[in-house]
GROMACS .gro file of C-alpha atoms in nm:
model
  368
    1UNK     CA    1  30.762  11.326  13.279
    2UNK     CA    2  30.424  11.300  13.233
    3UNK     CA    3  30.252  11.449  13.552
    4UNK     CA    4  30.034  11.704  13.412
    5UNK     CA    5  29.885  11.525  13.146
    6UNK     CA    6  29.489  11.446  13.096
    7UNK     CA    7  29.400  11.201  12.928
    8UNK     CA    8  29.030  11.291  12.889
    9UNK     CA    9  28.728  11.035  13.019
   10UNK     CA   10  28.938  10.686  13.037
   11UNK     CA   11  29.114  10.531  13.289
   12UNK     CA   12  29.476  10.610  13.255
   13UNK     CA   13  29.791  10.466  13.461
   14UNK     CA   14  30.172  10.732  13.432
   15UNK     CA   15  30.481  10.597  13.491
   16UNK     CA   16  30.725  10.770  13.431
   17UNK     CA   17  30.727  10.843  13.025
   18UNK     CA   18  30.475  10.543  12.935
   19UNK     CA   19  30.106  10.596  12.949
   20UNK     CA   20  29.853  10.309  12.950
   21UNK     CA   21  29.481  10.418  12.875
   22UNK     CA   22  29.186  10.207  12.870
   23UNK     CA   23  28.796  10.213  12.811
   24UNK     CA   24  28.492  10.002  12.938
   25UNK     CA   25  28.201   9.969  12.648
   26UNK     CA   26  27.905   9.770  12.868
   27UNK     CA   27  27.698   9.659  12.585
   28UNK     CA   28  27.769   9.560  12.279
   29UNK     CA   29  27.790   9.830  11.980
   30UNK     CA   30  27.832  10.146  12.273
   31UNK     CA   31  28.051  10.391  12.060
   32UNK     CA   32  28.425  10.410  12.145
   33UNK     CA   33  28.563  10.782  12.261
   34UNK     CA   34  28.940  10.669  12.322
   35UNK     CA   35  29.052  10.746  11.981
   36UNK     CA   36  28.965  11.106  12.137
   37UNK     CA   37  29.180  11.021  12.425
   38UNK     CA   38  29.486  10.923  12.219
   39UNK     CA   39  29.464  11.269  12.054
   40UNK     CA   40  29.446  11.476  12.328
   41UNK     CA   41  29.789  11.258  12.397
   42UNK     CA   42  29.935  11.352  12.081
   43UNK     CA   43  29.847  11.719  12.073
   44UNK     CA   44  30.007  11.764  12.421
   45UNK     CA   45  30.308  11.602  12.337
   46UNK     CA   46  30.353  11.791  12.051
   47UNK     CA   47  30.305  12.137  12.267
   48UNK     CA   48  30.568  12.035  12.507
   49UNK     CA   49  30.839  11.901  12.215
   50UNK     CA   50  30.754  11.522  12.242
   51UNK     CA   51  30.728  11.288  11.935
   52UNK     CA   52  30.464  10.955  12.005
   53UNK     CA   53  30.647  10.679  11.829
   54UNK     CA   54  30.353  10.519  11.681
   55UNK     CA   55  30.565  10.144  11.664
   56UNK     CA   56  30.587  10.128  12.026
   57UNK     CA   57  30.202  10.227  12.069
   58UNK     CA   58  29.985   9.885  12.081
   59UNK     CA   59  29.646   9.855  12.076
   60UNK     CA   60  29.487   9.551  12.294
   61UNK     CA   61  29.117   9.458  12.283
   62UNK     CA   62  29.010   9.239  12.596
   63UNK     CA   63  28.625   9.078  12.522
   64UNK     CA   64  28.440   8.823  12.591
   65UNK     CA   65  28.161   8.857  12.360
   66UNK     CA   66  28.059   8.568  12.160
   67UNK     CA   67  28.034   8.785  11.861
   68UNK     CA   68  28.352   9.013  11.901
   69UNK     CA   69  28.247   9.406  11.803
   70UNK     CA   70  28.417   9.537  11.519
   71UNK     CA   71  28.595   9.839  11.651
   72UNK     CA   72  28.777  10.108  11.449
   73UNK     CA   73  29.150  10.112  11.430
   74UNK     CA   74  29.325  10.357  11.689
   75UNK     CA   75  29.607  10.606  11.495
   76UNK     CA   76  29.854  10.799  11.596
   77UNK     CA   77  29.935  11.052  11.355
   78UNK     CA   78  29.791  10.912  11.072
   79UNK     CA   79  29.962  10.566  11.134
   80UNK     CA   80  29.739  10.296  11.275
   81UNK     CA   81  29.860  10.106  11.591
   82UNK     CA   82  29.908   9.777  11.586
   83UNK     CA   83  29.627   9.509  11.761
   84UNK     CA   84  29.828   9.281  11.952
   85UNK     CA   85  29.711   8.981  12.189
   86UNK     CA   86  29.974   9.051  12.471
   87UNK     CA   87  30.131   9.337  12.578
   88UNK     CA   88  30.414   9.372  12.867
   89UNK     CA   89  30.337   9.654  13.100
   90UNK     CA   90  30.591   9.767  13.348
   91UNK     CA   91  30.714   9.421  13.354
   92UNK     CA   92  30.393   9.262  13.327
   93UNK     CA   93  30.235   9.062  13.008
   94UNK     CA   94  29.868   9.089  13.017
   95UNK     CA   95  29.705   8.881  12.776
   96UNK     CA   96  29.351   8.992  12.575
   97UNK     CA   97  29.189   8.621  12.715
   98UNK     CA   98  29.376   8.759  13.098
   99UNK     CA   99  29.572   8.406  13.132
  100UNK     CA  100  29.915   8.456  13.220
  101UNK     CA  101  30.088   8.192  13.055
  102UNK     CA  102  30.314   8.388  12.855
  103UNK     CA  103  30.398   8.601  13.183
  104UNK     CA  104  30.469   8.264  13.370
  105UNK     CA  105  30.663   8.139  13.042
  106UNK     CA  106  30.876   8.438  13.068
  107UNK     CA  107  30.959   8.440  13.481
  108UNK     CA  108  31.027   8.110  13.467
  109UNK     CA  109  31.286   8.113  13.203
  110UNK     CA  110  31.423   8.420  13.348
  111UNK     CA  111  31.465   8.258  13.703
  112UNK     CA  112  31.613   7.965  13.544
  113UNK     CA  113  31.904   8.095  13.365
  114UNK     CA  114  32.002   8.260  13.709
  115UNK     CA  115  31.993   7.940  13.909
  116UNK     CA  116  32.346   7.867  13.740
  117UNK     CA  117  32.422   8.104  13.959
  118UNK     CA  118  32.364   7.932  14.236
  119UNK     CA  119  32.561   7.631  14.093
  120UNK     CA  120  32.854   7.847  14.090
  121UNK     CA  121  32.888   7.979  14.384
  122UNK     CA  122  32.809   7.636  14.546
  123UNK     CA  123  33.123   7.498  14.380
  124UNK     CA  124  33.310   7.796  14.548
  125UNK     CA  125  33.214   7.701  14.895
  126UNK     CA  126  32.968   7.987  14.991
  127UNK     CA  127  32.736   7.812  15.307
  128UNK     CA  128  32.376   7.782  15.242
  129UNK     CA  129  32.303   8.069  15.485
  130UNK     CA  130  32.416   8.259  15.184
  131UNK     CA  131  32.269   8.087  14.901
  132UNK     CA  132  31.979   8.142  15.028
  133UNK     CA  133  31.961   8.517  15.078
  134UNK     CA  134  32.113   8.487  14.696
  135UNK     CA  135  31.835   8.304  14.564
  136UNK     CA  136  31.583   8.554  14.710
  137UNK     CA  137  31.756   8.875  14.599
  138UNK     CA  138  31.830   8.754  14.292
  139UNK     CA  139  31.542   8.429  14.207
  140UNK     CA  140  31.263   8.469  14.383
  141UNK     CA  141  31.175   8.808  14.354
  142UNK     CA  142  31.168   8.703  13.971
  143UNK     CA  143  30.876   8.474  14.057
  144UNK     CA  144  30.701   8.699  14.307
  145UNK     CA  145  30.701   9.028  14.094
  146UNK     CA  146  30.353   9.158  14.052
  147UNK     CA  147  30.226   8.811  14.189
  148UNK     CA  148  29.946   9.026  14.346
  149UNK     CA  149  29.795   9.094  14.049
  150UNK     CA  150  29.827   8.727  13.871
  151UNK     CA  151  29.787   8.527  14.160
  152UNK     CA  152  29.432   8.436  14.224
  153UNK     CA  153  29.407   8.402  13.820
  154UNK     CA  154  29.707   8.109  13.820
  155UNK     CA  155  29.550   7.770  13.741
  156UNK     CA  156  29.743   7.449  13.973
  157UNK     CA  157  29.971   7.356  13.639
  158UNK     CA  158  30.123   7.721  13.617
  159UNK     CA  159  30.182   7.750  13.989
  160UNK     CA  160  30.341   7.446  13.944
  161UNK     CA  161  30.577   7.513  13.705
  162UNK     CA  162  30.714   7.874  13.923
  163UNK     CA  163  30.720   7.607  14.232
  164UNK     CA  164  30.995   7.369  14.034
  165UNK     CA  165  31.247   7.695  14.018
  166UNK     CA  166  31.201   7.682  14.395
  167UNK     CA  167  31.290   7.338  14.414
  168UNK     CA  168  31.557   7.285  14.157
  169UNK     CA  169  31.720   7.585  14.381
  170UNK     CA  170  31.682   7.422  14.721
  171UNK     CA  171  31.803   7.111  14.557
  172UNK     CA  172  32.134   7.326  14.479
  173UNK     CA  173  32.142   7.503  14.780
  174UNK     CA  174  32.099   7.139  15.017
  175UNK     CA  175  32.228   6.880  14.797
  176UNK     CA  176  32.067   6.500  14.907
  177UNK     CA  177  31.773   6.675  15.124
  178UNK     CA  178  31.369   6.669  14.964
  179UNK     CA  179  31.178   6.974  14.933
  180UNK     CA  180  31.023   6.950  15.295
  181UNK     CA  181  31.327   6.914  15.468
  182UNK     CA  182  31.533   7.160  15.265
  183UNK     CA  183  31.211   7.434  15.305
  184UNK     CA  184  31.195   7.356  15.719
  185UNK     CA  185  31.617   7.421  15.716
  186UNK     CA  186  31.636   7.716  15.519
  187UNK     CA  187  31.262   7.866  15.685
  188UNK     CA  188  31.112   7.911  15.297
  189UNK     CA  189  30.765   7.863  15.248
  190UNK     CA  190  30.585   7.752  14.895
  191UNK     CA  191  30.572   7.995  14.693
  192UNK     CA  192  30.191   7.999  14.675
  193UNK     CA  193  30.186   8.026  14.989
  194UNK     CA  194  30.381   8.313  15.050
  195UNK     CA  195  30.162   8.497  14.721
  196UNK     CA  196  29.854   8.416  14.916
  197UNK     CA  197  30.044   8.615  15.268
  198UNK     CA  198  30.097   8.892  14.991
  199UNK     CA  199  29.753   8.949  14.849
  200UNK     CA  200  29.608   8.970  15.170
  201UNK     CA  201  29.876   9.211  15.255
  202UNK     CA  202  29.822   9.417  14.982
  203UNK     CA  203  29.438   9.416  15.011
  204UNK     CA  204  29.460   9.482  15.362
  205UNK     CA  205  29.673   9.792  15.265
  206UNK     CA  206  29.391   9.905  15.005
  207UNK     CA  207  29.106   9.877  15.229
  208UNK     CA  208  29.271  10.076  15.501
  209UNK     CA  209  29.288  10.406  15.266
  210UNK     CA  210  29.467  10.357  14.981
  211UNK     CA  211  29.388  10.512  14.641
  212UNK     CA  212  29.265  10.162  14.471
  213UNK     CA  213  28.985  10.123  14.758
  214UNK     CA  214  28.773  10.295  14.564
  215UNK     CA  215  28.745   9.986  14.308
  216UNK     CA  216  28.638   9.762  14.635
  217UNK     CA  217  28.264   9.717  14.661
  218UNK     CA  218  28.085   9.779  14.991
  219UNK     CA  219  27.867   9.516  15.152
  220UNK     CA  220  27.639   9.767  15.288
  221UNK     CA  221  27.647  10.136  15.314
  222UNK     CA  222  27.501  10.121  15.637
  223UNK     CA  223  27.828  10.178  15.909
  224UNK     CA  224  27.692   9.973  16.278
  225UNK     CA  225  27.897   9.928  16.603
  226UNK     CA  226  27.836   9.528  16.635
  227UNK     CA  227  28.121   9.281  16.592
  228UNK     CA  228  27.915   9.037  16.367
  229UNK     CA  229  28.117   8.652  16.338
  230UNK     CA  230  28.092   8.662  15.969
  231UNK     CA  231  28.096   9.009  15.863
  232UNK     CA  232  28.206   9.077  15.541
  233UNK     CA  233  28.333   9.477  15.455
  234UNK     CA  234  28.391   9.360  15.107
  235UNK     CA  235  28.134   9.220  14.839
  236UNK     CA  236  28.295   8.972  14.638
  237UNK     CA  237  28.252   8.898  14.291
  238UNK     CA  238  28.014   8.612  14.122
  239UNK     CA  239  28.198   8.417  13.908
  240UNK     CA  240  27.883   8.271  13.628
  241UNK     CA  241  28.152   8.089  13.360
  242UNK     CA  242  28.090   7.735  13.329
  243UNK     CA  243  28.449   7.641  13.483
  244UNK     CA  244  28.382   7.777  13.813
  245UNK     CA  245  28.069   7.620  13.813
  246UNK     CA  246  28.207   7.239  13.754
  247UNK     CA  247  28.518   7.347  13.946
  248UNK     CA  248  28.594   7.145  14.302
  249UNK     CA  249  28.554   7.502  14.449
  250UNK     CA  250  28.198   7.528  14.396
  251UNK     CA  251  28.119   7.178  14.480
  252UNK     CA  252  28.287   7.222  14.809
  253UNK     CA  253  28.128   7.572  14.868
  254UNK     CA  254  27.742   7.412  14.805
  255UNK     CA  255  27.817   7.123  15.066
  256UNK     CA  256  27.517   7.092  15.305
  257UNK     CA  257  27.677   7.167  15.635
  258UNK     CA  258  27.477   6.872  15.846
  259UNK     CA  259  27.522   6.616  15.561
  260UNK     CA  260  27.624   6.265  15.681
  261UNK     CA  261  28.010   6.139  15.756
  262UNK     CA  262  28.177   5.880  15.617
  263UNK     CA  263  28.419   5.651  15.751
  264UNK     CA  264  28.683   5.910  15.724
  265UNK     CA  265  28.501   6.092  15.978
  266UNK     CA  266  28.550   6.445  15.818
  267UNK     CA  267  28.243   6.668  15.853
  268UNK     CA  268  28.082   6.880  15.562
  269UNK     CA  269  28.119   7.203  15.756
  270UNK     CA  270  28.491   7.158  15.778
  271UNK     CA  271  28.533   7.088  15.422
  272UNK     CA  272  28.275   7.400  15.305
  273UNK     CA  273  28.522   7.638  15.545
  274UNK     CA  274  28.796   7.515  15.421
  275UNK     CA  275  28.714   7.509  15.023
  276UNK     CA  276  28.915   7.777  14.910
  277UNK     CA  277  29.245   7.576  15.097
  278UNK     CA  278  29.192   7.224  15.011
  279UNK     CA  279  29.006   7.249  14.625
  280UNK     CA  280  29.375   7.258  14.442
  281UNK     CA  281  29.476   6.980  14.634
  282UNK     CA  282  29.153   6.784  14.551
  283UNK     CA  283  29.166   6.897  14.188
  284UNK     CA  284  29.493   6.799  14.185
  285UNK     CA  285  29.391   6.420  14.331
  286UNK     CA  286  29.081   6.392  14.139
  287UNK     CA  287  29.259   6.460  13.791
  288UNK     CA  288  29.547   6.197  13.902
  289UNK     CA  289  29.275   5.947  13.974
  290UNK     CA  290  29.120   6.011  13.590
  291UNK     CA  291  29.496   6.017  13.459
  292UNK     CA  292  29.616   5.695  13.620
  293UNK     CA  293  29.261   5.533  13.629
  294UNK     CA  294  29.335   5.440  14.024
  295UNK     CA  295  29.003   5.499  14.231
  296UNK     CA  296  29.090   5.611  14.588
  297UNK     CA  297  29.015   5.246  14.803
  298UNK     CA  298  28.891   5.460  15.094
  299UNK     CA  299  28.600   5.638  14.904
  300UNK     CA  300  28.505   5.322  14.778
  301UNK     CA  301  28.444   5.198  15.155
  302UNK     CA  302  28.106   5.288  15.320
  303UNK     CA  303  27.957   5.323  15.664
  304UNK     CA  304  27.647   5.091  15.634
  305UNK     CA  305  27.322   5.220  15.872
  306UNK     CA  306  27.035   4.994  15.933
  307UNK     CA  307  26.699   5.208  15.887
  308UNK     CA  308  26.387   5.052  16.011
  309UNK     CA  309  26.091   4.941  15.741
  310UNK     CA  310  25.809   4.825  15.928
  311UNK     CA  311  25.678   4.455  16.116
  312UNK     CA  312  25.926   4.318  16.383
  313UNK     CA  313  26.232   4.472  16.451
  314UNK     CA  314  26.417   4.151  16.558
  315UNK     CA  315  26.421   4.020  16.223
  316UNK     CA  316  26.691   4.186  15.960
  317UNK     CA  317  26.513   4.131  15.686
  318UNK     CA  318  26.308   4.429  15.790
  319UNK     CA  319  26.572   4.660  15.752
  320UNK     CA  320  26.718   4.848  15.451
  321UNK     CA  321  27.082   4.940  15.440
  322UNK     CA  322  27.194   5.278  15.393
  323UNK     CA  323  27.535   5.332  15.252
  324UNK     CA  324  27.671   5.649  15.362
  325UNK     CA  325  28.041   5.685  15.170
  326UNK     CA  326  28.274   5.972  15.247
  327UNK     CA  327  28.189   6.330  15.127
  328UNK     CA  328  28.528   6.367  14.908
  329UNK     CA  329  28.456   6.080  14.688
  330UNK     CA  330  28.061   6.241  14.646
  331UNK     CA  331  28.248   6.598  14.539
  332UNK     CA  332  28.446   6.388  14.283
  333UNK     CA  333  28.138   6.176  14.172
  334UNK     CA  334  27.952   6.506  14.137
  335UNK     CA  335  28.220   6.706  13.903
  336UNK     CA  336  28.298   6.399  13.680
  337UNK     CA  337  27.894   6.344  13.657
  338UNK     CA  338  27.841   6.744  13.528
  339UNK     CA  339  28.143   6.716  13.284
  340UNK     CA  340  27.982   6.379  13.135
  341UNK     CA  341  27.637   6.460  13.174
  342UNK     CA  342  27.678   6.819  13.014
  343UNK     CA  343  27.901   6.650  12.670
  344UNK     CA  344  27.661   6.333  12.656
  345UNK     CA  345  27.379   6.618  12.642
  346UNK     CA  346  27.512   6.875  12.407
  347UNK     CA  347  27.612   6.622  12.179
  348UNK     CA  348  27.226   6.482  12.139
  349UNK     CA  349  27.405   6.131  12.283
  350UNK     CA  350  27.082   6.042  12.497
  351UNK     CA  351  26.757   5.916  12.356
  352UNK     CA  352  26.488   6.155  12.305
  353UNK     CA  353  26.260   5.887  12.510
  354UNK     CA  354  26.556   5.872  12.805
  355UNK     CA  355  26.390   6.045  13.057
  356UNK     CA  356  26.464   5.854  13.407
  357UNK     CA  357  26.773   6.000  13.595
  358UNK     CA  358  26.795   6.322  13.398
  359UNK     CA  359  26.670   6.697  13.390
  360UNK     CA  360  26.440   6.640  13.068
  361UNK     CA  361  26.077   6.738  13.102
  362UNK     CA  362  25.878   6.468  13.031
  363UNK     CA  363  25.556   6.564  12.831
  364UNK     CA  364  25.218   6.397  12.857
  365UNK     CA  365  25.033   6.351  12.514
  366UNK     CA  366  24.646   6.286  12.609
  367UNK     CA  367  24.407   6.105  12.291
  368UNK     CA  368  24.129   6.304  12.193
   0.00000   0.00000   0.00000
């Protein structure tokens, strides 16, 4: 057991007989005290009769630096730990770039091996009702363990592949019945959506006293008594990488709320409340519609206003059409125009005397 030991300035996390310590350098070049750490480890294991096996100690660097720091080698004992890109913790692999495909790789394989369980008790004659409460005791907590931690991180093609287990085991459990109908008989949800019901379980739990709510950030530290509509007791984070920023999510988020309808009649307000709901379903359309190469026919239709030049207003020719085509299609024009604009620019595509219809600056050159 390793309750009373102090592991010096760094974060640490006990379980049990496993240790996990870490350390934060802010800038570039800030010297590195957890080889400190690690000794203060070793010398109380050795007072209380405990041997460090220096094979099973990794060393995992997560940065983000474009020129990586050169660190010095943690030891153990004289032995130098190995540097290793993953690392499973308590059932968890955390990866140095913090994707989880390896995690998801390994869940998914897991759950599917057991799914022949399933099969086998099917052929026995054991009623759905059954199966069911099988493939949650013994399948789907596979795919929902730790899912509060990897969730929000789990790009569309990852939580797809965890949602196939689901339905390769309602396919099992209701022969001849699709995914809806099997999900509405059975009362299971998507997975996703029952890892979104978690997180906001869990960080419901935190903010009401637990031990972690000291890593949530404040809005304000001013307390008031008014029930404000969109009050906010949590800051959330700013995400600057250039993904987020050409992601659907963003483009939805920056919507002007009073901008024009299109023929589908959905407002910009709706779709900027409901960004963080509908952008994986968008993403999801908008990258079938590059795959396939099969525009949407409904974007391409327009509500057509007459606006008013000047003269007499009897005659048409004194009007110019405005074409105002449905905000979706304008979110997908916008993210396929940064993706191509940003290449075309960084690879010195455009003319150096292009300047109409892009951010250049043009400059004057007056004769002398």
């Amino acid at each position: 057991m390793v309750n009373d030991l102090q592991c010096g300035s760094g974060r640490n996390w006990k379980f049990v007989d496993d240790v996990t310590i870490s350390e934060g350098l802010l800038r570039n070049g800030e010297p590195s005290v957890i080889q400190s750490d690690l000794t203060s480890i070793a010398t109380w294991a050795s007072n209380n009769l405990i041997k460090l096996n220096a094979k099973k100690c990794k060393e995992m660097q997560i940065c983000f630096f474009r020129n990586k720091p050169e660190l010095p080698h943690l030891c153990v004992e004289d032995q130098i730990l190995e540097c290793v890109s993953s690392h499973k913790v308590l059932g968890l692999i955390i990866q140095d770039d913090l994707k989880w495909n390896e995690h998801i790789s390994m869940i998914v394989t897991k759950a599917s091996k057991r799914l022949h369980i399933l099969r086998v008790l099917r052929r026995g004659g054991i009623p759905p009702h059954d199966l069911i409460t099988i493939y949650y005791a013994l399948i789907r907590s596979t795919l929902e363990y730790c899912c509060t931690v990897w969730h929000c991180g789990l790009p569309m093609y990852l939580s797809e592949q965890v949602e196939k287990i689901q339905k390769r085991a309602l396919r099992i459990i209701l022969p001849g019945r699709s995914y809806g109908e099997a999900q509405e008989m059975l009362q299971c949800p998507r997975l996703d959506i029952s890892r979104g019901e978690l997180c906001e379980k869990t960080m419901k739990n935190i903010a009401l006293g637990s031990r972690l709510s000291s890593l949530l950030t404040l809005t304000s530290e001013n307390e008031h008594v008014y029930n404000l509509r969109n009050f906010k007791q949590f800051a959330s984070f700013k995400c600057r990488t250039d993904r987020f920023v050409d992601s659907v999510l963003c483009n939805l988020k920056h919507l002007k709320a009073n901008k024009s309808t299109g023929l589908d009649a959905i407002p910009a307000k709706i779709l900027k409340l409901a960004a963080h709901i509908i952008a994986p379903s968008l993403t999801y359309i908008f990258n079938l519609s590059l795959q396939s190469g099969i525009y949407v026919n409904d974007w391409k239709r327009a509500r057509v206003i007459p606006i008013f030049k000047s003269e007499d207003k009897s005659k048409c020719e004194n009007y110019r059409p405005i074409s105002i085509l449905s905000i979706v299609s304008k979110v997908f024009e916008k993210g396929v125009f940064r993706q191509v604009y940003t290449y075309v620019n960084e690879s010195n595509l455009l003319s150096k005397y292009q300047s109409g219809f892009s951010a250049t600056t043009l400059n004057l050159i007056s004769p002398h």
